[in-house]
Tab-separated table of C-alpha atoms in Angstrom:
chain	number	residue	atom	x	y	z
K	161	UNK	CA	4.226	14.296	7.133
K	162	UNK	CA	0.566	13.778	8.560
K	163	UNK	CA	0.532	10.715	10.838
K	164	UNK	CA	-2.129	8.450	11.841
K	165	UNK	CA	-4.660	9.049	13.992
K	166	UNK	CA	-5.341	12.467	13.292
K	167	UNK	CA	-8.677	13.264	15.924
K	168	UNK	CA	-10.783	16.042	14.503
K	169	UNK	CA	-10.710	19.209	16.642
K	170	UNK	CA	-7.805	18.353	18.000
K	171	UNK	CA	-4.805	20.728	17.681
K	172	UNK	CA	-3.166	18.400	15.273
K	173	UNK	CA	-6.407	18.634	13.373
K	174	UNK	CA	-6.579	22.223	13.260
K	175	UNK	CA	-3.267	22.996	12.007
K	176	UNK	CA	-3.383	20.643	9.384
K	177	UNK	CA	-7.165	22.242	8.567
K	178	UNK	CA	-4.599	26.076	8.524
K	179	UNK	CA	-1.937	24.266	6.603
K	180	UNK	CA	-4.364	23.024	3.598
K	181	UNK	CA	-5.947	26.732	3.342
K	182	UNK	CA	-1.964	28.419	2.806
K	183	UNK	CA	-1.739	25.987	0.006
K	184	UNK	CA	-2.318	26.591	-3.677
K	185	UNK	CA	-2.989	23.336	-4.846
K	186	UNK	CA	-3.897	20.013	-2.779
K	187	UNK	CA	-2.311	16.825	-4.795
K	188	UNK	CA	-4.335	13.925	-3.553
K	189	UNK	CA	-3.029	10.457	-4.665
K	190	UNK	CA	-6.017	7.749	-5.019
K	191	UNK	CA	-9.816	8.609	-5.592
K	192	UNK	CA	-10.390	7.311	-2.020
K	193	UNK	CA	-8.412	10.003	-0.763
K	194	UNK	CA	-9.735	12.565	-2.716
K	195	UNK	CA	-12.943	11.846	-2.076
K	196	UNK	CA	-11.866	11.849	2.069
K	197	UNK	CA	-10.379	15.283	1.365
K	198	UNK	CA	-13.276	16.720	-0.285
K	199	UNK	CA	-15.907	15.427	2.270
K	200	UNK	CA	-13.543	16.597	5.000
K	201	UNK	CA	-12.728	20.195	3.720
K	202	UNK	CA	-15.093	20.913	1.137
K	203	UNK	CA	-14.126	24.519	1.343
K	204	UNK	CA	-10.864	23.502	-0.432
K	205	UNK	CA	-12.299	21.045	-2.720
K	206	UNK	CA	-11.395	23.736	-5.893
K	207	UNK	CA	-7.703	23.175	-4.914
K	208	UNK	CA	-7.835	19.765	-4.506
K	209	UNK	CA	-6.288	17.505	-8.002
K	210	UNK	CA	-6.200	14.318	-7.905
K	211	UNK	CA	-3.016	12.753	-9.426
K	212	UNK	CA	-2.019	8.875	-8.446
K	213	UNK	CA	1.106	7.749	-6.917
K	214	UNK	CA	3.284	5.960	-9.642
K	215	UNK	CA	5.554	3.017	-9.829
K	216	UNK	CA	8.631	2.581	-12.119
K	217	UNK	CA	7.960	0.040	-14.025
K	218	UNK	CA	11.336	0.020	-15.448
K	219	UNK	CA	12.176	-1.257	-12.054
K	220	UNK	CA	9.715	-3.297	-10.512
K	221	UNK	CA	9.809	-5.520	-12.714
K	222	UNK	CA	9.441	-9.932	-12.956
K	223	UNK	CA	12.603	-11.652	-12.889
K	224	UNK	CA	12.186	-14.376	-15.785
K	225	UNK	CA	14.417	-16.806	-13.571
K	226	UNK	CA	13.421	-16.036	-10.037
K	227	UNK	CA	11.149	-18.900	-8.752
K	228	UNK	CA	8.346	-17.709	-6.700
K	229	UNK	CA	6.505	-19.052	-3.466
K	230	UNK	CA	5.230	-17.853	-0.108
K	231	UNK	CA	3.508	-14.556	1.153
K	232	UNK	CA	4.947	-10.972	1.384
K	233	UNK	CA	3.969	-7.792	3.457
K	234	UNK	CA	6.021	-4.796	3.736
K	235	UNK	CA	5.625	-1.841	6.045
K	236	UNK	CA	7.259	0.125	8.874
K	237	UNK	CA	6.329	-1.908	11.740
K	238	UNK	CA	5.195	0.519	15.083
K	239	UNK	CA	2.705	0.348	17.333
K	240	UNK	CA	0.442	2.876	15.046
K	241	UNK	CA	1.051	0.651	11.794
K	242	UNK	CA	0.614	-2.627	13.575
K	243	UNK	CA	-3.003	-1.465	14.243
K	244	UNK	CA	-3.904	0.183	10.773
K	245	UNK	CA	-2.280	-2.438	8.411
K	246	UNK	CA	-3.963	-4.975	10.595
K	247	UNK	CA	-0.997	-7.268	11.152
K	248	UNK	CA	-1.972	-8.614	13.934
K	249	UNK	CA	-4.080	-10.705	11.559
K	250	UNK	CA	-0.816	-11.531	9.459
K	251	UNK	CA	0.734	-13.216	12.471
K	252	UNK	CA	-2.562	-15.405	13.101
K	253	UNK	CA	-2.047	-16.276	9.828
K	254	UNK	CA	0.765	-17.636	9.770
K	255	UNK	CA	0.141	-19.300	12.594
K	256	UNK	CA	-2.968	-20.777	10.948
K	257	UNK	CA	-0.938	-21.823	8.125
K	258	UNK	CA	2.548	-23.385	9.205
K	259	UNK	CA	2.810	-25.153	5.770
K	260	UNK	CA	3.176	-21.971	4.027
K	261	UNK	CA	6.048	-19.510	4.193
K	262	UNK	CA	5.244	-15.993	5.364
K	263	UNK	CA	7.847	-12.819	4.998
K	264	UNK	CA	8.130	-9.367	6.275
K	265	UNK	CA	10.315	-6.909	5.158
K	266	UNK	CA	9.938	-3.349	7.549
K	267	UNK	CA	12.609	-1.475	10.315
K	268	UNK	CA	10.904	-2.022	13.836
K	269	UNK	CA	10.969	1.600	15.166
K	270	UNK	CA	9.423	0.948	18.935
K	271	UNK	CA	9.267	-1.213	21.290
K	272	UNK	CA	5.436	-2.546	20.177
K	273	UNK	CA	6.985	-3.096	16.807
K	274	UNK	CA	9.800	-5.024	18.544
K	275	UNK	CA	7.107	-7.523	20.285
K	276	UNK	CA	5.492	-7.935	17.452
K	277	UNK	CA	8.387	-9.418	15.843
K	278	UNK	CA	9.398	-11.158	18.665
K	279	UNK	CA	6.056	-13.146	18.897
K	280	UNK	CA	6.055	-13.865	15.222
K	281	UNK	CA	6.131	-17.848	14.082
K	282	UNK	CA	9.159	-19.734	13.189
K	283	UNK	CA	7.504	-19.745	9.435
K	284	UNK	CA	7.655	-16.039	9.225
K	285	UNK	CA	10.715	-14.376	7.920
K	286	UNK	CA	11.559	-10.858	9.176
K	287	UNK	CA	13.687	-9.448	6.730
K	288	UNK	CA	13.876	-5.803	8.178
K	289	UNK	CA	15.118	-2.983	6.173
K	290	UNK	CA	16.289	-4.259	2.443
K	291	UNK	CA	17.941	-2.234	0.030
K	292	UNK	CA	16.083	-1.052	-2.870
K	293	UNK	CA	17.804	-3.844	-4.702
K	294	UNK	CA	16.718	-6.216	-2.082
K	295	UNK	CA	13.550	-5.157	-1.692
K	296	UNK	CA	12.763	-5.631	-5.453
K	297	UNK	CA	14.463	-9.280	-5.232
K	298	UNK	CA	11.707	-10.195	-2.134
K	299	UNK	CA	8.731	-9.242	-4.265
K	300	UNK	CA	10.162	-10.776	-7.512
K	301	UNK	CA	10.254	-14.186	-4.894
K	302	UNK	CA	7.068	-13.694	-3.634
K	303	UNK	CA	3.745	-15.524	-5.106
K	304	UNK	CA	1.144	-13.489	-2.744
K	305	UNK	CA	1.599	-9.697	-1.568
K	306	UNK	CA	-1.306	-9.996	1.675
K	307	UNK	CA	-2.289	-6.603	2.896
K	308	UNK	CA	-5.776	-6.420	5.446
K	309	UNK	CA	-5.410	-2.575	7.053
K	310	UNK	CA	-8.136	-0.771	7.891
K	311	UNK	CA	-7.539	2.312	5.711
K	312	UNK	CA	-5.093	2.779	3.251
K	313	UNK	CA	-4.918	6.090	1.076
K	314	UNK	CA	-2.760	4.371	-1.878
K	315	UNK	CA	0.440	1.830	-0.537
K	316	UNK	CA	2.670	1.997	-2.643
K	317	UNK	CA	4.494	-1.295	-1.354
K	318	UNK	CA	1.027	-2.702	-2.686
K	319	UNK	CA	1.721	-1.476	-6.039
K	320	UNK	CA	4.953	-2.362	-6.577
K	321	UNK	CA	4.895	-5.768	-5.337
K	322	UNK	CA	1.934	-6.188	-8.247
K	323	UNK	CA	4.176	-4.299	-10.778
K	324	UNK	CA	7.106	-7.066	-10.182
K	325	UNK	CA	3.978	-10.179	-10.662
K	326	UNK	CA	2.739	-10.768	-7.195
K	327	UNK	CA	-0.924	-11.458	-6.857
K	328	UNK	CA	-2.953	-9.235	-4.550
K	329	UNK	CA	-4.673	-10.440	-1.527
K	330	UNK	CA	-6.222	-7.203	0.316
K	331	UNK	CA	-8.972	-6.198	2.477
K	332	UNK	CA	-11.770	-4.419	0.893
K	333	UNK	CA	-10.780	-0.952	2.982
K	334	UNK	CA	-9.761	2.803	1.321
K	335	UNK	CA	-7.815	2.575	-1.797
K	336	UNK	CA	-7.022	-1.088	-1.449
K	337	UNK	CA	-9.527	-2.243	-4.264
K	338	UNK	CA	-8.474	0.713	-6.566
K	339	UNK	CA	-4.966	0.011	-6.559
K	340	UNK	CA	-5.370	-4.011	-6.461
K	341	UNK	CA	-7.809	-4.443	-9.530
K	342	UNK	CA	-9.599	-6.621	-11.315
K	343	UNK	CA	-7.522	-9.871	-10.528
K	344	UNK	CA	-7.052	-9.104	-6.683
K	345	UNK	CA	-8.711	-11.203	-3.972
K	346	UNK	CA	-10.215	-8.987	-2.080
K	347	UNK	CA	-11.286	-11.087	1.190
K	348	UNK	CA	-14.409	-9.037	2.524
K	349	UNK	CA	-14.555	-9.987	6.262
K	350	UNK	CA	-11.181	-11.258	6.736
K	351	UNK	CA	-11.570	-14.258	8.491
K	352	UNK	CA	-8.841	-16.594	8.992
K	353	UNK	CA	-10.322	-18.841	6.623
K	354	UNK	CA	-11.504	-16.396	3.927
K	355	UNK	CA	-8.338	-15.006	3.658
K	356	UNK	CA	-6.521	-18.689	3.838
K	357	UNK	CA	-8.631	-19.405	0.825
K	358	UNK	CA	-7.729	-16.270	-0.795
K	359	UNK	CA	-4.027	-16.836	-0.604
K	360	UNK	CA	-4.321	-20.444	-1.680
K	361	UNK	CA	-5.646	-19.076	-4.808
K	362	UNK	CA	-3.517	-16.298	-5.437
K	363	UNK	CA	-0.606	-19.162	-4.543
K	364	UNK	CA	-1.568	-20.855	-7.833
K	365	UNK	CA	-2.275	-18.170	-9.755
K	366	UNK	CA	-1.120	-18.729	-13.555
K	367	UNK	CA	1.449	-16.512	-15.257
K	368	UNK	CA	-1.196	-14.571	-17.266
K	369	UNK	CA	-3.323	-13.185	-14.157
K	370	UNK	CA	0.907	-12.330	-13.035
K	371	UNK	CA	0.708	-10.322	-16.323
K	372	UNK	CA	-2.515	-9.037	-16.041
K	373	UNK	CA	-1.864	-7.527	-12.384
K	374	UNK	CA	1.326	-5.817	-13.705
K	375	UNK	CA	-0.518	-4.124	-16.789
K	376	UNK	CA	-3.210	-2.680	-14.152
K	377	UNK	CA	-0.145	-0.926	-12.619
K	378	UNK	CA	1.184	-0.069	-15.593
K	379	UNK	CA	-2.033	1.429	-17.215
K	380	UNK	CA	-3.247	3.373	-13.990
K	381	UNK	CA	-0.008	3.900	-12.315
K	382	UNK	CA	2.779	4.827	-14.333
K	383	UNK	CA	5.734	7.168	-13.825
K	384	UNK	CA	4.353	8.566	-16.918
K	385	UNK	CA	0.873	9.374	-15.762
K	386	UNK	CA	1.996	11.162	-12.613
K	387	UNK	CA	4.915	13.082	-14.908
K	388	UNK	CA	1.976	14.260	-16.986
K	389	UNK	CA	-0.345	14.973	-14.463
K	390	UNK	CA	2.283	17.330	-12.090
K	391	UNK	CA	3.480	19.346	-15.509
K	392	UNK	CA	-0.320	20.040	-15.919
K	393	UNK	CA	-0.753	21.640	-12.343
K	394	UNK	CA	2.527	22.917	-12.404
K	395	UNK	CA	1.694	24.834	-15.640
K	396	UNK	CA	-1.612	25.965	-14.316
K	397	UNK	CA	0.086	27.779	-11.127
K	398	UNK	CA	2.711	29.134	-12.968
K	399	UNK	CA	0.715	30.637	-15.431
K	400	UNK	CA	-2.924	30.970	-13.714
């Protein structure tokens, strides 16, 4: 797995650089990241396919008798994370907000992620690690899925939170706008305020933009479209 904060010409750098050139194909998963790829190794750029991540639809899903309210974010939370998914901002938000119910769902691996969670508000919930079960109950529940990192090649919490009816709310950084669509609010310079007024929209969102979301998912990011798209490469290096 490649990590954050990869420097170029570091060590790191270089052996992912010797890795890439052993492979035979490069799958990248959003256009952002493709496009990142190609710019950054152009040499490679004939092995490089470009073939989304996918959500089951089957099982993100709406829950016709779950009632929904409140904001959602999911991720691991670490010291590396906290920085890139910008969640510092997430905390001053719901500390802006204390009329408005906030939950995270994410293990705390370090001791940064362990402050973090300490310092959050008492209208944050901290859910930690859920269950798959679980963790498709919290975004049925949730009205808003709020996600403001800096760079994001796909996230696929992002995508399945919007396949089970929540309304985006997402920064305007890496694959963000590709995977939120038409009907997210993108909040371009993430002020407090902008994104307040972002959420209070997506909060009273009706049930058709709910539909509309999970059809975006559905069209672009289906279990079927990836399916399709790995037994084409597949094919192609088994029978060049």
């Amino acid at each position: 797995e490649i990590q954050y904060g990869i420097q170029p010409g570091s060590a790191r750098d270089r052996l992912l650089g010797w890795m890439l050139r052993q492979m035979l194909a490069i799958v990248t998963v959003s256009r952002c990241s493709h496009n990142l790829a190609v710019g950054r190794f152009p040499t490679l750029s004939d092995r490089m396919i470009l073939i989304h991540n996918a959500v089951d639809e089957s099982v993100f899903s709406p829950s016709p008798t779950a009632s929904r309210s409140g904001v959602l974010c999911v991720a691991t939370l670490s010291a590396d994370s906290i920085k890139v998914k910008n969640l510092g901002l997430y905390r001053q938000l719901a500390i802006a907000t204390p009329g408005t119910s906030f939950t995270l769902v994410g293990p705390a691996i370090d001791s940064e992620a362990r402050r973090y969670v300490s310092s959050l508000p008492k209208n944050v919930q901290w859910m930690g690690q859920l269950s798959n079960d679980s963790l498709v109950d919290a975004y049925r529940q949730a009205s808003v899925y709020f996600l403001a990192s800096h760079h994001e090649s796909f996230s696929l919490a992002l995508a399945e939170a919007m396949s089970c009816g929540c309304i985006p709310v997402i920064s305007p950084n890496g694959a963000l706008p590709e995977v939120g669509g038409p009907d997210a609010r993108i909040v371009q310079n993430l002020s407090i305020e902008s994104c307040q007024e972002a959420i209070a929209d997506g909060l009273t969102a009706t049930e058709v933009e709910r539909i509309r979301v999970r059809e975006h998912i559905a069209k672009n990011f289906g279990t079927k479209l990836r399916r399709a798209g790995l037994s084409r490469l597949f094919a192609k290096i088994l029978h060049p």
